[in-house]
Amino acid sequence: LNAIGSRPEATRNYGELVEPPRPLANARFVFADGKALQWEDADWSWTMFALTGPGCADACLARIDELRRARLSLNQNADRVRVSVLDDALPAARPAALAPVVAARDADGVLDALRPGAGEVAVAIADPHGFLAMRYAAGYDASRLRKDLVRLPRLRWADPWWRRTRFDGPIISGMRLRFRPAGHGGDNKD
């Protein structure tokens, strides 16, 4: 059904799914130390970008701290989500106080269209392969973002086991990914 464009009317996610997912793998996100963001890391990390508006003040840092706490609440899956603040004007020392949050710069400006107004924070989430998958506009509900975030690391489409098998591709519909690995799901000729 997904191939012909049929989507469920109601989904379980609270953020806005980006349809179709936008590739970010060729975009340059540069950290304060000059290193570029590596999409395919050993942990197969999801990336949560905090997009700040002009003049990020203490209220803005409080919203970024909410993202940090949401990440930490994932317990054993916390390492599978990284939080990066995209703000050129924000001193690197301020997000450093919110470790493991890191400051970065969107060198190509690919996420500039998602930036909110002055003193606000919006969120964009990219999957482990470098595709922008979800976004939250300014004024998002942090508890609902956390509910979505809990589901993301459990989506096992980036695990090495799936990479070793043939599958027809992920079907994203309301935070559900379904796979049909080789030898499963009715393609056996027994």
PDB file of C-alpha atoms in Angstrom:
ATOM      1  CA  LEU A   1       0.000   0.000   0.000  1.00  0.00           C
ATOM      2  CA  ASN A   2       2.877   2.347   0.718  1.00  0.00           C
ATOM      3  CA  ALA A   3       4.147   2.000  -2.848  1.00  0.00           C
ATOM      4  CA  ILE A   4       0.888   3.378  -4.267  1.00  0.00           C
ATOM      5  CA  GLY A   5       0.810   6.293  -1.818  1.00  0.00           C
ATOM      6  CA  SER A   6      -1.740   4.947   0.652  1.00  0.00           C
ATOM      7  CA  ARG A   7      -1.053   6.269   4.141  1.00  0.00           C
ATOM      8  CA  PRO A   8      -2.941   5.743   7.388  1.00  0.00           C
ATOM      9  CA  GLU A   9      -5.084   8.701   8.406  1.00  0.00           C
ATOM     10  CA  ALA A  10      -3.872   8.611  11.997  1.00  0.00           C
ATOM     11  CA  THR A  11      -0.285   8.032  13.045  1.00  0.00           C
ATOM     12  CA  ARG A  12       1.300   7.445  16.418  1.00  0.00           C
ATOM     13  CA  ASN A  13       3.916  10.164  16.145  1.00  0.00           C
ATOM     14  CA  TYR A  14       3.557  13.723  17.400  1.00  0.00           C
ATOM     15  CA  GLY A  15       6.196  15.355  15.219  1.00  0.00           C
ATOM     16  CA  GLU A  16       5.666  16.122  11.561  1.00  0.00           C
ATOM     17  CA  LEU A  17       7.024  13.413   9.265  1.00  0.00           C
ATOM     18  CA  VAL A  18       9.063  14.890   6.434  1.00  0.00           C
ATOM     19  CA  GLU A  19       7.571  13.498   3.226  1.00  0.00           C
ATOM     20  CA  PRO A  20       9.646  12.460   1.369  1.00  0.00           C
ATOM     21  CA  PRO A  21      12.634  12.292   3.729  1.00  0.00           C
ATOM     22  CA  ARG A  22      15.250  14.851   2.637  1.00  0.00           C
ATOM     23  CA  PRO A  23      18.830  13.640   2.182  1.00  0.00           C
ATOM     24  CA  LEU A  24      21.313  15.436   4.442  1.00  0.00           C
ATOM     25  CA  ALA A  25      24.290  13.114   3.954  1.00  0.00           C
ATOM     26  CA  ASN A  26      26.060  15.546   1.599  1.00  0.00           C
ATOM     27  CA  ALA A  27      25.352  18.591   3.789  1.00  0.00           C
ATOM     28  CA  ARG A  28      28.200  19.839   5.929  1.00  0.00           C
ATOM     29  CA  PHE A  29      27.557  20.140   9.655  1.00  0.00           C
ATOM     30  CA  VAL A  30      30.766  21.309  11.310  1.00  0.00           C
ATOM     31  CA  PHE A  31      31.461  21.094  15.046  1.00  0.00           C
ATOM     32  CA  ALA A  32      33.349  23.760  17.009  1.00  0.00           C
ATOM     33  CA  ASP A  33      36.583  21.719  16.774  1.00  0.00           C
ATOM     34  CA  GLY A  34      36.372  21.768  12.946  1.00  0.00           C
ATOM     35  CA  LYS A  35      35.344  18.123  12.500  1.00  0.00           C
ATOM     36  CA  ALA A  36      32.373  17.307  10.292  1.00  0.00           C
ATOM     37  CA  LEU A  37      29.391  15.250  11.396  1.00  0.00           C
ATOM     38  CA  GLN A  38      29.790  11.600  10.362  1.00  0.00           C
ATOM     39  CA  TRP A  39      26.449  10.024   9.559  1.00  0.00           C
ATOM     40  CA  GLU A  40      27.285   6.355   9.717  1.00  0.00           C
ATOM     41  CA  ASP A  41      29.004   5.913  13.059  1.00  0.00           C
ATOM     42  CA  ALA A  42      29.535   2.752  15.092  1.00  0.00           C
ATOM     43  CA  ASP A  43      26.387   3.361  17.170  1.00  0.00           C
ATOM     44  CA  TRP A  44      24.120   4.072  14.196  1.00  0.00           C
ATOM     45  CA  SER A  45      23.011   7.275  15.868  1.00  0.00           C
ATOM     46  CA  TRP A  46      19.890   9.278  15.169  1.00  0.00           C
ATOM     47  CA  THR A  47      20.697  13.002  15.142  1.00  0.00           C
ATOM     48  CA  MET A  48      18.469  15.555  16.814  1.00  0.00           C
ATOM     49  CA  PHE A  49      19.203  19.107  15.647  1.00  0.00           C
ATOM     50  CA  ALA A  50      18.138  21.988  17.878  1.00  0.00           C
ATOM     51  CA  LEU A  51      17.537  24.872  15.473  1.00  0.00           C
ATOM     52  CA  THR A  52      17.660  28.166  17.315  1.00  0.00           C
ATOM     53  CA  GLY A  53      16.211  31.457  16.197  1.00  0.00           C
ATOM     54  CA  PRO A  54      18.149  34.724  16.281  1.00  0.00           C
ATOM     55  CA  GLY A  55      19.092  35.960  19.737  1.00  0.00           C
ATOM     56  CA  CYS A  56      19.050  32.678  21.624  1.00  0.00           C
ATOM     57  CA  ALA A  57      18.773  33.615  25.297  1.00  0.00           C
ATOM     58  CA  ASP A  58      18.390  31.683  28.543  1.00  0.00           C
ATOM     59  CA  ALA A  59      14.874  30.531  27.588  1.00  0.00           C
ATOM     60  CA  CYS A  60      16.384  29.027  24.456  1.00  0.00           C
ATOM     61  CA  LEU A  61      19.002  27.174  26.519  1.00  0.00           C
ATOM     62  CA  ALA A  62      16.237  25.838  28.762  1.00  0.00           C
ATOM     63  CA  ARG A  63      14.584  24.281  25.679  1.00  0.00           C
ATOM     64  CA  ILE A  64      17.926  22.763  24.652  1.00  0.00           C
ATOM     65  CA  ASP A  65      18.282  21.339  28.166  1.00  0.00           C
ATOM     66  CA  GLU A  66      14.858  19.689  27.705  1.00  0.00           C
ATOM     67  CA  LEU A  67      16.257  17.915  24.624  1.00  0.00           C
ATOM     68  CA  ARG A  68      19.300  16.799  26.613  1.00  0.00           C
ATOM     69  CA  ARG A  69      17.095  15.407  29.385  1.00  0.00           C
ATOM     70  CA  ALA A  70      14.834  13.656  26.860  1.00  0.00           C
ATOM     71  CA  ARG A  71      17.907  11.985  25.370  1.00  0.00           C
ATOM     72  CA  LEU A  72      19.209  10.928  28.784  1.00  0.00           C
ATOM     73  CA  SER A  73      15.822   9.419  29.655  1.00  0.00           C
ATOM     74  CA  LEU A  74      16.349   6.826  26.926  1.00  0.00           C
ATOM     75  CA  ASN A  75      18.644   4.941  29.339  1.00  0.00           C
ATOM     76  CA  GLN A  76      20.527   2.215  27.426  1.00  0.00           C
ATOM     77  CA  ASN A  77      19.500   3.739  24.078  1.00  0.00           C
ATOM     78  CA  ALA A  78      20.748   7.243  24.935  1.00  0.00           C
ATOM     79  CA  ASP A  79      23.946   6.609  22.981  1.00  0.00           C
ATOM     80  CA  ARG A  80      21.905   6.010  19.822  1.00  0.00           C
ATOM     81  CA  VAL A  81      20.654   9.623  19.778  1.00  0.00           C
ATOM     82  CA  ARG A  82      22.948  12.619  19.559  1.00  0.00           C
ATOM     83  CA  VAL A  83      21.890  16.229  20.133  1.00  0.00           C
ATOM     84  CA  SER A  84      23.472  19.037  18.151  1.00  0.00           C
ATOM     85  CA  VAL A  85      22.655  22.743  18.492  1.00  0.00           C
ATOM     86  CA  LEU A  86      22.849  24.598  15.174  1.00  0.00           C
ATOM     87  CA  ASP A  87      23.551  28.212  16.101  1.00  0.00           C
ATOM     88  CA  ASP A  88      26.468  30.247  14.767  1.00  0.00           C
ATOM     89  CA  ALA A  89      26.054  33.019  17.336  1.00  0.00           C
ATOM     90  CA  LEU A  90      25.845  30.800  20.408  1.00  0.00           C
ATOM     91  CA  PRO A  91      29.198  30.574  22.262  1.00  0.00           C
ATOM     92  CA  ALA A  92      30.489  26.986  22.248  1.00  0.00           C
ATOM     93  CA  ALA A  93      30.865  27.067  26.039  1.00  0.00           C
ATOM     94  CA  ARG A  94      27.108  27.377  26.605  1.00  0.00           C
ATOM     95  CA  PRO A  95      26.070  24.066  24.966  1.00  0.00           C
ATOM     96  CA  ALA A  96      29.230  22.464  26.396  1.00  0.00           C
ATOM     97  CA  ALA A  97      27.739  23.000  29.856  1.00  0.00           C
ATOM     98  CA  LEU A  98      24.849  20.802  28.668  1.00  0.00           C
ATOM     99  CA  ALA A  99      27.043  17.837  27.703  1.00  0.00           C
ATOM    100  CA  PRO A 100      26.575  15.595  25.707  1.00  0.00           C
ATOM    101  CA  VAL A 101      24.912  18.347  23.640  1.00  0.00           C
ATOM    102  CA  VAL A 102      27.375  19.716  21.076  1.00  0.00           C
ATOM    103  CA  ALA A 103      27.373  22.961  19.120  1.00  0.00           C
ATOM    104  CA  ALA A 104      27.645  22.767  15.344  1.00  0.00           C
ATOM    105  CA  ARG A 105      27.292  24.967  12.305  1.00  0.00           C
ATOM    106  CA  ASP A 106      25.163  24.274   9.245  1.00  0.00           C
ATOM    107  CA  ALA A 107      27.835  25.217   6.681  1.00  0.00           C
ATOM    108  CA  ASP A 108      25.518  24.779   3.688  1.00  0.00           C
ATOM    109  CA  GLY A 109      22.378  26.229   5.298  1.00  0.00           C
ATOM    110  CA  VAL A 110      20.243  23.209   4.353  1.00  0.00           C
ATOM    111  CA  LEU A 111      18.116  23.485   7.499  1.00  0.00           C
ATOM    112  CA  ASP A 112      17.708  27.283   7.445  1.00  0.00           C
ATOM    113  CA  ALA A 113      14.118  27.001   6.203  1.00  0.00           C
ATOM    114  CA  LEU A 114      13.202  25.179   9.438  1.00  0.00           C
ATOM    115  CA  ARG A 115      14.632  27.857  11.743  1.00  0.00           C
ATOM    116  CA  PRO A 116      12.090  29.521  14.054  1.00  0.00           C
ATOM    117  CA  GLY A 117      11.625  33.155  15.011  1.00  0.00           C
ATOM    118  CA  ALA A 118      13.681  35.089  17.543  1.00  0.00           C
ATOM    119  CA  GLY A 119      14.301  33.395  20.881  1.00  0.00           C
ATOM    120  CA  GLU A 120      12.659  30.090  19.924  1.00  0.00           C
ATOM    121  CA  VAL A 121      13.853  26.542  19.261  1.00  0.00           C
ATOM    122  CA  ALA A 122      12.657  24.086  16.615  1.00  0.00           C
ATOM    123  CA  VAL A 123      13.831  20.489  16.282  1.00  0.00           C
ATOM    124  CA  ALA A 124      14.763  18.366  13.264  1.00  0.00           C
ATOM    125  CA  ILE A 125      15.558  14.650  13.521  1.00  0.00           C
ATOM    126  CA  ALA A 126      17.700  12.795  11.001  1.00  0.00           C
ATOM    127  CA  ASP A 127      17.950   9.033  10.731  1.00  0.00           C
ATOM    128  CA  PRO A 128      21.277   7.133  10.916  1.00  0.00           C
ATOM    129  CA  HIS A 129      21.655   7.242   7.124  1.00  0.00           C
ATOM    130  CA  GLY A 130      21.454  11.019   6.926  1.00  0.00           C
ATOM    131  CA  PHE A 131      17.826  11.595   5.926  1.00  0.00           C
ATOM    132  CA  LEU A 132      15.729  14.295   7.566  1.00  0.00           C
ATOM    133  CA  ALA A 133      12.829  12.233   8.877  1.00  0.00           C
ATOM    134  CA  MET A 134      10.913  14.398  11.368  1.00  0.00           C
ATOM    135  CA  ARG A 135      10.527  17.962  12.489  1.00  0.00           C
ATOM    136  CA  TYR A 136       8.971  19.853  15.357  1.00  0.00           C
ATOM    137  CA  ALA A 137       8.026  23.519  14.950  1.00  0.00           C
ATOM    138  CA  ALA A 138       8.791  26.122  17.611  1.00  0.00           C
ATOM    139  CA  GLY A 139       6.581  25.739  20.660  1.00  0.00           C
ATOM    140  CA  TYR A 140       6.615  21.924  20.466  1.00  0.00           C
ATOM    141  CA  ASP A 141       5.531  19.910  23.492  1.00  0.00           C
ATOM    142  CA  ALA A 142       8.690  18.398  25.008  1.00  0.00           C
ATOM    143  CA  SER A 143       6.838  15.462  26.566  1.00  0.00           C
ATOM    144  CA  ARG A 144       5.394  14.484  23.189  1.00  0.00           C
ATOM    145  CA  LEU A 145       8.800  14.824  21.548  1.00  0.00           C
ATOM    146  CA  ARG A 146      10.161  12.472  24.202  1.00  0.00           C
ATOM    147  CA  LYS A 147       7.435   9.933  23.414  1.00  0.00           C
ATOM    148  CA  ASP A 148       8.512   9.955  19.766  1.00  0.00           C
ATOM    149  CA  LEU A 149      12.158   9.837  20.761  1.00  0.00           C
ATOM    150  CA  VAL A 150      11.621   6.683  22.820  1.00  0.00           C
ATOM    151  CA  ARG A 151      10.470   4.872  19.675  1.00  0.00           C
ATOM    152  CA  LEU A 152      13.326   5.949  17.407  1.00  0.00           C
ATOM    153  CA  PRO A 153      16.262   3.916  18.785  1.00  0.00           C
ATOM    154  CA  ARG A 154      14.042   0.850  18.863  1.00  0.00           C
ATOM    155  CA  LEU A 155      13.576   1.069  15.114  1.00  0.00           C
ATOM    156  CA  ARG A 156      16.054  -1.590  14.160  1.00  0.00           C
ATOM    157  CA  TRP A 157      16.416  -0.809  10.456  1.00  0.00           C
ATOM    158  CA  ALA A 158      19.966   0.446  10.919  1.00  0.00           C
ATOM    159  CA  ASP A 159      21.283  -2.557  12.791  1.00  0.00           C
ATOM    160  CA  PRO A 160      23.939  -4.710  11.132  1.00  0.00           C
ATOM    161  CA  TRP A 161      21.603  -7.742  11.045  1.00  0.00           C
ATOM    162  CA  TRP A 162      19.297  -5.899   8.665  1.00  0.00           C
ATOM    163  CA  ARG A 163      22.186  -4.783   6.501  1.00  0.00           C
ATOM    164  CA  ARG A 164      23.222  -8.414   5.967  1.00  0.00           C
ATOM    165  CA  THR A 165      19.830  -9.463   4.626  1.00  0.00           C
ATOM    166  CA  ARG A 166      17.813  -8.518   1.595  1.00  0.00           C
ATOM    167  CA  PHE A 167      14.811  -6.383   2.315  1.00  0.00           C
ATOM    168  CA  ASP A 168      12.357  -4.484   0.207  1.00  0.00           C
ATOM    169  CA  GLY A 169      13.148  -1.243   2.034  1.00  0.00           C
ATOM    170  CA  PRO A 170      11.685   0.498   5.024  1.00  0.00           C
ATOM    171  CA  ILE A 171       8.047   1.458   5.002  1.00  0.00           C
ATOM    172  CA  ILE A 172       7.652   4.521   7.171  1.00  0.00           C
ATOM    173  CA  SER A 173       4.108   5.095   8.302  1.00  0.00           C
ATOM    174  CA  GLY A 174       3.474   6.651  11.638  1.00  0.00           C
ATOM    175  CA  MET A 175       6.752   5.573  13.261  1.00  0.00           C
ATOM    176  CA  ARG A 176       6.435   1.979  12.129  1.00  0.00           C
ATOM    177  CA  LEU A 177       9.067   0.339   9.979  1.00  0.00           C
ATOM    178  CA  ARG A 178       8.337  -3.062   8.526  1.00  0.00           C
ATOM    179  CA  PHE A 179      10.776  -5.365   6.808  1.00  0.00           C
ATOM    180  CA  ARG A 180      10.539  -8.527   4.877  1.00  0.00           C
ATOM    181  CA  PRO A 181      13.965 -10.187   5.156  1.00  0.00           C
ATOM    182  CA  ALA A 182      14.903 -12.886   2.691  1.00  0.00           C
ATOM    183  CA  GLY A 183      13.348 -16.205   3.660  1.00  0.00           C
ATOM    184  CA  HIS A 184      10.524 -14.660   5.675  1.00  0.00           C
ATOM    185  CA  GLY A 185       6.976 -13.661   4.940  1.00  0.00           C
ATOM    186  CA  GLY A 186       5.547 -15.936   2.289  1.00  0.00           C
ATOM    187  CA  ASP A 187       8.313 -15.892  -0.307  1.00  0.00           C
ATOM    188  CA  ASN A 188       9.390 -19.454   0.582  1.00  0.00           C
ATOM    189  CA  LYS A 189       8.558 -22.151  -1.947  1.00  0.00           C
ATOM    190  CA  ASP A 190       8.338 -25.139   0.419  1.00  0.00           C
TER     191      ASP A 190
END
